[in-house]
Amino acid sequence: MKSLLLIAWFGLSINILSANSLKNLITKPAQWFQSTEAKHKLSNILSFQDVNGIWPKNINTTEYKYDGLKSELQGTFDNSASLNELRLLAKAYNATKNNAYKKAFNKGLQCILKCQYPNGGWPQRPNAKGYSEHITFNDGTMIGIMTFLGEVHKDNDYKFATEKYRRICKERFDLGVQCIIKCQIRVNGKLTAWCAQHHKEDLRPMGARSYEHP
C-alpha cells in the first residue's frame, strides 16, 4: 500500500511541476515569444506532439527536445495533458504568426473533436483500450477538455481559428454538458453523484484500476 501511495505521489508531483511550467509560460507577454528562449521551448513542445496531435502526460514538454520515434509517443487528455500545450501554441501563434504553431494547434484541436463520442463523452486518449476507453471524469479529463473548448469558442486568443471550428467547439461543449447530465447516477429514484469512469456507450459506472471502485 505504501508503495502504491509513493508512486501516486511521485506521479502527481511530476504532473504538477510540468503543468505549472506551462501555465507560467502562457502568462508571458507577447514580446517574449520572439525570444530565443521562447523559440527553444516551443520547439521542444512541438517535438513531443504525437501522431494524433496531442501530448504525453507527466512530462515537462518545454525542457528538452524529444528525439525518439513519434510513433512511440502516447498523448492523452488525462492529468491535464495536452490542453496547456495547445493554449501556449495559440499564444505563440498570435505573437509570431509562425504557421508551425498554428498547424500544431489545429491538429490537436481536431484530435479532441474527433475523440468525442456521439453521446458527448471523451476517453482518456485516442484509440484507447481497457478502462481508458471509457468516459473519464477523474483527473479533470472531461471538465478540462470542455473548459478548453469553451475558451476556443469565446476567447480572443483563438480568433485565428476559423469561425466554423469555433462554432463546432461550442456545439461539442454543449454535447458534453448533456453527457454529464445523463451520467448522473440515480439511487432509489434520486439523482446522486458521478463515477470516475462511465461506459463509453451506455453510460453505466465502470471500474478502472484495481484500487479504484466504479
PDB file of C-alpha atoms in Angstrom:
ATOM      1  CA  MET A   1       0.000   0.000   0.000  1.00  0.00           C
ATOM      2  CA  LYS A   2       2.842   2.396   0.875  1.00  0.00           C
ATOM      3  CA  SER A   3       4.468   1.648  -2.472  1.00  0.00           C
ATOM      4  CA  LEU A   4       1.258   2.498  -4.330  1.00  0.00           C
ATOM      5  CA  LEU A   5       0.901   5.749  -2.417  1.00  0.00           C
ATOM      6  CA  LEU A   6       4.532   6.669  -3.113  1.00  0.00           C
ATOM      7  CA  ILE A   7       4.130   6.010  -6.830  1.00  0.00           C
ATOM      8  CA  ALA A   8       0.913   8.035  -6.924  1.00  0.00           C
ATOM      9  CA  TRP A   9       2.550  10.917  -5.038  1.00  0.00           C
ATOM     10  CA  PHE A  10       5.595  10.910  -7.322  1.00  0.00           C
ATOM     11  CA  GLY A  11       3.439  10.915 -10.451  1.00  0.00           C
ATOM     12  CA  LEU A  12       1.284  13.721  -9.084  1.00  0.00           C
ATOM     13  CA  SER A  13       4.360  15.795  -8.228  1.00  0.00           C
ATOM     14  CA  ILE A  14       5.732  15.480 -11.761  1.00  0.00           C
ATOM     15  CA  ASN A  15       2.347  16.384 -13.216  1.00  0.00           C
ATOM     16  CA  ILE A  16       2.054  19.498 -11.032  1.00  0.00           C
ATOM     17  CA  LEU A  17       5.562  20.674 -11.939  1.00  0.00           C
ATOM     18  CA  SER A  18       5.032  20.232 -15.675  1.00  0.00           C
ATOM     19  CA  ALA A  19       1.594  21.878 -15.559  1.00  0.00           C
ATOM     20  CA  ASN A  20       2.943  24.846 -13.594  1.00  0.00           C
ATOM     21  CA  SER A  21       5.789  25.316 -16.074  1.00  0.00           C
ATOM     22  CA  LEU A  22       3.346  25.573 -18.976  1.00  0.00           C
ATOM     23  CA  LYS A  23       0.984  27.860 -17.053  1.00  0.00           C
ATOM     24  CA  ASN A  24       3.858  30.223 -16.314  1.00  0.00           C
ATOM     25  CA  LEU A  25       4.766  30.414 -20.000  1.00  0.00           C
ATOM     26  CA  ILE A  26       1.159  31.049 -21.040  1.00  0.00           C
ATOM     27  CA  THR A  27       1.170  34.250 -18.983  1.00  0.00           C
ATOM     28  CA  LYS A  28       4.283  35.625 -20.699  1.00  0.00           C
ATOM     29  CA  PRO A  29       3.875  38.906 -22.647  1.00  0.00           C
ATOM     30  CA  ALA A  30       3.653  38.782 -26.431  1.00  0.00           C
ATOM     31  CA  GLN A  31       7.210  40.057 -26.950  1.00  0.00           C
ATOM     32  CA  TRP A  32       8.632  37.099 -25.021  1.00  0.00           C
ATOM     33  CA  PHE A  33       7.532  34.747 -27.785  1.00  0.00           C
ATOM     34  CA  GLN A  34      10.029  36.455 -30.121  1.00  0.00           C
ATOM     35  CA  SER A  35      12.926  35.498 -27.833  1.00  0.00           C
ATOM     36  CA  THR A  36      15.429  32.700 -28.338  1.00  0.00           C
ATOM     37  CA  GLU A  37      14.244  31.087 -25.106  1.00  0.00           C
ATOM     38  CA  ALA A  38      10.654  31.011 -26.330  1.00  0.00           C
ATOM     39  CA  LYS A  39      11.593  29.546 -29.700  1.00  0.00           C
ATOM     40  CA  HIS A  40      13.612  26.854 -27.932  1.00  0.00           C
ATOM     41  CA  LYS A  41      10.769  25.894 -25.607  1.00  0.00           C
ATOM     42  CA  LEU A  42       8.176  25.910 -28.387  1.00  0.00           C
ATOM     43  CA  SER A  43      10.452  23.714 -30.490  1.00  0.00           C
ATOM     44  CA  ASN A  44      10.635  21.265 -27.587  1.00  0.00           C
ATOM     45  CA  ILE A  45       6.851  21.231 -27.265  1.00  0.00           C
ATOM     46  CA  LEU A  46       6.406  20.525 -30.970  1.00  0.00           C
ATOM     47  CA  SER A  47       8.825  17.603 -30.704  1.00  0.00           C
ATOM     48  CA  PHE A  48       6.563  15.912 -28.128  1.00  0.00           C
ATOM     49  CA  GLN A  49       3.357  16.171 -30.179  1.00  0.00           C
ATOM     50  CA  ASP A  50       2.310  12.636 -31.105  1.00  0.00           C
ATOM     51  CA  VAL A  51       0.948  11.402 -34.434  1.00  0.00           C
ATOM     52  CA  ASN A  52      -2.617  12.112 -33.293  1.00  0.00           C
ATOM     53  CA  GLY A  53      -1.822  15.705 -32.364  1.00  0.00           C
ATOM     54  CA  ILE A  54      -1.655  15.611 -28.554  1.00  0.00           C
ATOM     55  CA  TRP A  55       0.974  15.221 -25.813  1.00  0.00           C
ATOM     56  CA  PRO A  56       2.014  12.622 -23.199  1.00  0.00           C
ATOM     57  CA  LYS A  57       1.300  13.240 -19.524  1.00  0.00           C
ATOM     58  CA  ASN A  58       3.670  13.703 -16.582  1.00  0.00           C
ATOM     59  CA  ILE A  59       6.419  15.152 -18.788  1.00  0.00           C
ATOM     60  CA  ASN A  60       7.697  18.713 -18.860  1.00  0.00           C
ATOM     61  CA  THR A  61       7.440  19.117 -22.617  1.00  0.00           C
ATOM     62  CA  THR A  62       9.191  22.504 -22.552  1.00  0.00           C
ATOM     63  CA  GLU A  63      12.513  21.465 -21.019  1.00  0.00           C
ATOM     64  CA  TYR A  64      14.118  19.250 -23.641  1.00  0.00           C
ATOM     65  CA  LYS A  65      13.563  18.003 -27.169  1.00  0.00           C
ATOM     66  CA  TYR A  66      12.169  14.538 -27.818  1.00  0.00           C
ATOM     67  CA  ASP A  67      14.396  12.743 -30.317  1.00  0.00           C
ATOM     68  CA  GLY A  68      12.710   9.339 -30.435  1.00  0.00           C
ATOM     69  CA  LEU A  69      10.116   7.928 -32.792  1.00  0.00           C
ATOM     70  CA  LYS A  70       6.855   9.847 -32.997  1.00  0.00           C
ATOM     71  CA  SER A  71       5.028   6.530 -33.167  1.00  0.00           C
ATOM     72  CA  GLU A  72       6.229   5.716 -29.642  1.00  0.00           C
ATOM     73  CA  LEU A  73       4.701   8.834 -28.090  1.00  0.00           C
ATOM     74  CA  GLN A  74       1.296   8.317 -26.469  1.00  0.00           C
ATOM     75  CA  GLY A  75      -0.624  11.514 -25.996  1.00  0.00           C
ATOM     76  CA  THR A  76      -3.524  11.791 -23.576  1.00  0.00           C
ATOM     77  CA  PHE A  77      -6.087  14.191 -22.090  1.00  0.00           C
ATOM     78  CA  ASP A  78      -5.558  12.640 -18.657  1.00  0.00           C
ATOM     79  CA  ASN A  79      -3.858  14.593 -15.838  1.00  0.00           C
ATOM     80  CA  SER A  80      -4.289  17.911 -17.694  1.00  0.00           C
ATOM     81  CA  ALA A  81      -2.026  16.776 -20.534  1.00  0.00           C
ATOM     82  CA  SER A  82      -2.209  18.454 -23.967  1.00  0.00           C
ATOM     83  CA  LEU A  83      -4.505  21.372 -23.106  1.00  0.00           C
ATOM     84  CA  ASN A  84      -1.857  23.776 -21.821  1.00  0.00           C
ATOM     85  CA  GLU A  85       0.387  22.895 -24.749  1.00  0.00           C
ATOM     86  CA  LEU A  86      -2.449  23.971 -27.040  1.00  0.00           C
ATOM     87  CA  ARG A  87      -3.055  27.167 -25.071  1.00  0.00           C
ATOM     88  CA  LEU A  88       0.633  28.044 -25.322  1.00  0.00           C
ATOM     89  CA  LEU A  89       0.714  27.341 -29.058  1.00  0.00           C
ATOM     90  CA  ALA A  90      -2.234  29.701 -29.541  1.00  0.00           C
ATOM     91  CA  LYS A  91      -0.420  32.459 -27.641  1.00  0.00           C
ATOM     92  CA  ALA A  92       2.756  31.792 -29.608  1.00  0.00           C
ATOM     93  CA  TYR A  93       0.978  31.941 -32.958  1.00  0.00           C
ATOM     94  CA  ASN A  94      -0.756  35.212 -32.092  1.00  0.00           C
ATOM     95  CA  ALA A  95       2.589  36.746 -31.146  1.00  0.00           C
ATOM     96  CA  THR A  96       4.697  35.410 -34.024  1.00  0.00           C
ATOM     97  CA  LYS A  97       2.354  34.315 -36.847  1.00  0.00           C
ATOM     98  CA  ASN A  98       4.544  31.213 -37.150  1.00  0.00           C
ATOM     99  CA  ASN A  99       2.400  28.769 -39.115  1.00  0.00           C
ATOM    100  CA  ALA A 100       4.095  25.787 -37.465  1.00  0.00           C
ATOM    101  CA  TYR A 101       2.383  26.756 -34.210  1.00  0.00           C
ATOM    102  CA  LYS A 102      -0.983  27.198 -35.902  1.00  0.00           C
ATOM    103  CA  LYS A 103      -0.667  23.861 -37.688  1.00  0.00           C
ATOM    104  CA  ALA A 104       0.194  22.051 -34.444  1.00  0.00           C
ATOM    105  CA  PHE A 105      -2.701  23.748 -32.653  1.00  0.00           C
ATOM    106  CA  ASN A 106      -5.186  22.785 -35.356  1.00  0.00           C
ATOM    107  CA  LYS A 107      -4.006  19.187 -35.300  1.00  0.00           C
ATOM    108  CA  GLY A 108      -4.510  18.991 -31.537  1.00  0.00           C
ATOM    109  CA  LEU A 109      -7.940  20.615 -31.675  1.00  0.00           C
ATOM    110  CA  GLN A 110      -9.047  18.261 -34.438  1.00  0.00           C
ATOM    111  CA  CYS A 111      -7.908  15.312 -32.318  1.00  0.00           C
ATOM    112  CA  ILE A 112     -10.056  16.498 -29.407  1.00  0.00           C
ATOM    113  CA  LEU A 113     -13.112  16.871 -31.635  1.00  0.00           C
ATOM    114  CA  LYS A 114     -12.524  13.521 -33.314  1.00  0.00           C
ATOM    115  CA  CYS A 115     -12.196  11.685 -29.985  1.00  0.00           C
ATOM    116  CA  GLN A 116     -15.557  12.818 -28.621  1.00  0.00           C
ATOM    117  CA  TYR A 117     -18.139  10.040 -28.533  1.00  0.00           C
ATOM    118  CA  PRO A 118     -21.586  10.598 -30.103  1.00  0.00           C
ATOM    119  CA  ASN A 119     -23.035  10.755 -26.570  1.00  0.00           C
ATOM    120  CA  GLY A 120     -20.750  13.693 -25.721  1.00  0.00           C
ATOM    121  CA  GLY A 121     -18.119  11.976 -23.561  1.00  0.00           C
ATOM    122  CA  TRP A 122     -14.371  11.696 -24.033  1.00  0.00           C
ATOM    123  CA  PRO A 123     -11.952   8.821 -23.389  1.00  0.00           C
ATOM    124  CA  GLN A 124      -8.516   9.411 -21.903  1.00  0.00           C
ATOM    125  CA  ARG A 125      -6.801   9.221 -25.280  1.00  0.00           C
ATOM    126  CA  PRO A 126      -7.345   8.337 -28.953  1.00  0.00           C
ATOM    127  CA  ASN A 127      -7.677   4.641 -29.779  1.00  0.00           C
ATOM    128  CA  ALA A 128      -7.841   3.826 -26.071  1.00  0.00           C
ATOM    129  CA  LYS A 129      -8.240   0.279 -24.761  1.00  0.00           C
ATOM    130  CA  GLY A 130      -9.375  -1.060 -21.395  1.00  0.00           C
ATOM    131  CA  TYR A 131     -10.689   1.394 -18.826  1.00  0.00           C
ATOM    132  CA  SER A 132      -9.031   4.285 -20.686  1.00  0.00           C
ATOM    133  CA  GLU A 133     -11.604   3.999 -23.466  1.00  0.00           C
ATOM    134  CA  HIS A 134     -14.487   4.881 -21.162  1.00  0.00           C
ATOM    135  CA  ILE A 135     -15.800   8.367 -20.477  1.00  0.00           C
ATOM    136  CA  THR A 136     -13.383   9.783 -17.916  1.00  0.00           C
ATOM    137  CA  PHE A 137     -14.370  12.290 -15.242  1.00  0.00           C
ATOM    138  CA  ASN A 138     -11.420  11.742 -12.913  1.00  0.00           C
ATOM    139  CA  ASP A 139      -8.144  13.652 -13.191  1.00  0.00           C
ATOM    140  CA  GLY A 140     -10.028  16.533 -14.799  1.00  0.00           C
ATOM    141  CA  THR A 141     -10.327  14.876 -18.193  1.00  0.00           C
ATOM    142  CA  MET A 142     -13.896  15.759 -19.211  1.00  0.00           C
ATOM    143  CA  ILE A 143     -14.014  19.137 -17.483  1.00  0.00           C
ATOM    144  CA  GLY A 144     -10.544  20.055 -18.741  1.00  0.00           C
ATOM    145  CA  ILE A 145     -11.467  19.389 -22.359  1.00  0.00           C
ATOM    146  CA  MET A 146     -14.794  21.185 -22.070  1.00  0.00           C
ATOM    147  CA  THR A 147     -13.189  24.222 -20.439  1.00  0.00           C
ATOM    148  CA  PHE A 148     -10.699  24.395 -23.290  1.00  0.00           C
ATOM    149  CA  LEU A 149     -13.417  24.134 -25.951  1.00  0.00           C
ATOM    150  CA  GLY A 150     -15.295  26.939 -24.227  1.00  0.00           C
ATOM    151  CA  GLU A 151     -12.163  29.086 -24.406  1.00  0.00           C
ATOM    152  CA  VAL A 152     -11.678  28.387 -28.114  1.00  0.00           C
ATOM    153  CA  HIS A 153     -15.279  29.405 -28.753  1.00  0.00           C
ATOM    154  CA  LYS A 154     -15.184  32.659 -26.761  1.00  0.00           C
ATOM    155  CA  ASP A 155     -11.653  33.939 -26.132  1.00  0.00           C
ATOM    156  CA  ASN A 156      -9.798  36.372 -28.383  1.00  0.00           C
ATOM    157  CA  ASP A 157      -6.661  34.202 -28.221  1.00  0.00           C
ATOM    158  CA  TYR A 158      -8.381  31.808 -30.622  1.00  0.00           C
ATOM    159  CA  LYS A 159      -9.642  34.234 -33.258  1.00  0.00           C
ATOM    160  CA  PHE A 160      -7.183  32.692 -35.696  1.00  0.00           C
ATOM    161  CA  ALA A 161      -9.261  29.505 -35.636  1.00  0.00           C
ATOM    162  CA  THR A 162     -11.977  29.524 -38.284  1.00  0.00           C
ATOM    163  CA  GLU A 163     -15.499  30.547 -37.322  1.00  0.00           C
ATOM    164  CA  LYS A 164     -16.566  27.051 -38.315  1.00  0.00           C
ATOM    165  CA  TYR A 165     -14.258  25.432 -35.769  1.00  0.00           C
ATOM    166  CA  ARG A 166     -15.184  27.911 -33.062  1.00  0.00           C
ATOM    167  CA  ARG A 167     -18.859  27.152 -33.633  1.00  0.00           C
ATOM    168  CA  ILE A 168     -18.176  23.409 -33.560  1.00  0.00           C
ATOM    169  CA  CYS A 169     -16.341  23.828 -30.240  1.00  0.00           C
ATOM    170  CA  LYS A 170     -19.471  25.394 -28.758  1.00  0.00           C
ATOM    171  CA  GLU A 171     -21.630  22.564 -30.116  1.00  0.00           C
ATOM    172  CA  ARG A 172     -19.274  19.936 -28.704  1.00  0.00           C
ATOM    173  CA  PHE A 173     -19.197  21.720 -25.344  1.00  0.00           C
ATOM    174  CA  ASP A 174     -22.984  21.612 -25.190  1.00  0.00           C
ATOM    175  CA  LEU A 175     -22.949  17.924 -26.117  1.00  0.00           C
ATOM    176  CA  GLY A 176     -20.519  17.315 -23.253  1.00  0.00           C
ATOM    177  CA  VAL A 177     -22.897  19.025 -20.823  1.00  0.00           C
ATOM    178  CA  GLN A 178     -25.688  16.700 -21.925  1.00  0.00           C
ATOM    179  CA  CYS A 179     -23.389  13.711 -21.353  1.00  0.00           C
ATOM    180  CA  ILE A 180     -22.623  14.865 -17.813  1.00  0.00           C
ATOM    181  CA  ILE A 181     -26.328  15.217 -17.066  1.00  0.00           C
ATOM    182  CA  LYS A 182     -27.095  11.749 -18.439  1.00  0.00           C
ATOM    183  CA  CYS A 183     -24.258  10.131 -16.475  1.00  0.00           C
ATOM    184  CA  GLN A 184     -25.543  11.270 -13.085  1.00  0.00           C
ATOM    185  CA  ILE A 185     -26.434   8.174 -11.074  1.00  0.00           C
ATOM    186  CA  ARG A 186     -29.895   7.572  -9.654  1.00  0.00           C
ATOM    187  CA  VAL A 187     -30.311   5.705  -6.368  1.00  0.00           C
ATOM    188  CA  ASN A 188     -33.874   4.811  -5.430  1.00  0.00           C
ATOM    189  CA  GLY A 189     -35.081   7.291  -7.997  1.00  0.00           C
ATOM    190  CA  LYS A 190     -32.958  10.159  -6.669  1.00  0.00           C
ATOM    191  CA  LEU A 191     -30.104  11.809  -8.536  1.00  0.00           C
ATOM    192  CA  THR A 192     -26.831  11.385  -6.639  1.00  0.00           C
ATOM    193  CA  ALA A 193     -23.258  11.576  -7.949  1.00  0.00           C
ATOM    194  CA  TRP A 194     -20.933  10.520 -10.760  1.00  0.00           C
ATOM    195  CA  CYS A 195     -18.247   7.852 -11.028  1.00  0.00           C
ATOM    196  CA  ALA A 196     -14.669   8.242 -12.172  1.00  0.00           C
ATOM    197  CA  GLN A 197     -15.450   6.409 -15.424  1.00  0.00           C
ATOM    198  CA  HIS A 198     -18.709   5.724 -17.245  1.00  0.00           C
ATOM    199  CA  HIS A 199     -19.250   3.242 -20.070  1.00  0.00           C
ATOM    200  CA  LYS A 200     -18.496   4.794 -23.427  1.00  0.00           C
ATOM    201  CA  GLU A 201     -21.827   3.635 -24.884  1.00  0.00           C
ATOM    202  CA  ASP A 202     -24.485   3.013 -22.230  1.00  0.00           C
ATOM    203  CA  LEU A 203     -23.030   5.406 -19.592  1.00  0.00           C
ATOM    204  CA  ARG A 204     -23.169   2.928 -16.692  1.00  0.00           C
ATOM    205  CA  PRO A 205     -20.487   3.217 -13.958  1.00  0.00           C
ATOM    206  CA  MET A 206     -17.272   1.376 -14.803  1.00  0.00           C
ATOM    207  CA  GLY A 207     -14.332   0.156 -12.740  1.00  0.00           C
ATOM    208  CA  ALA A 208     -10.759   1.067 -13.586  1.00  0.00           C
ATOM    209  CA  ARG A 209      -7.577   0.330 -11.649  1.00  0.00           C
ATOM    210  CA  SER A 210      -7.770  -2.420  -9.035  1.00  0.00           C
ATOM    211  CA  TYR A 211      -7.687   0.000  -6.095  1.00  0.00           C
ATOM    212  CA  GLU A 212     -10.475   2.204  -7.509  1.00  0.00           C
ATOM    213  CA  HIS A 213     -14.157   1.405  -7.221  1.00  0.00           C
ATOM    214  CA  PRO A 214     -16.579   2.410 -10.008  1.00  0.00           C
TER     215      PRO A 214
END
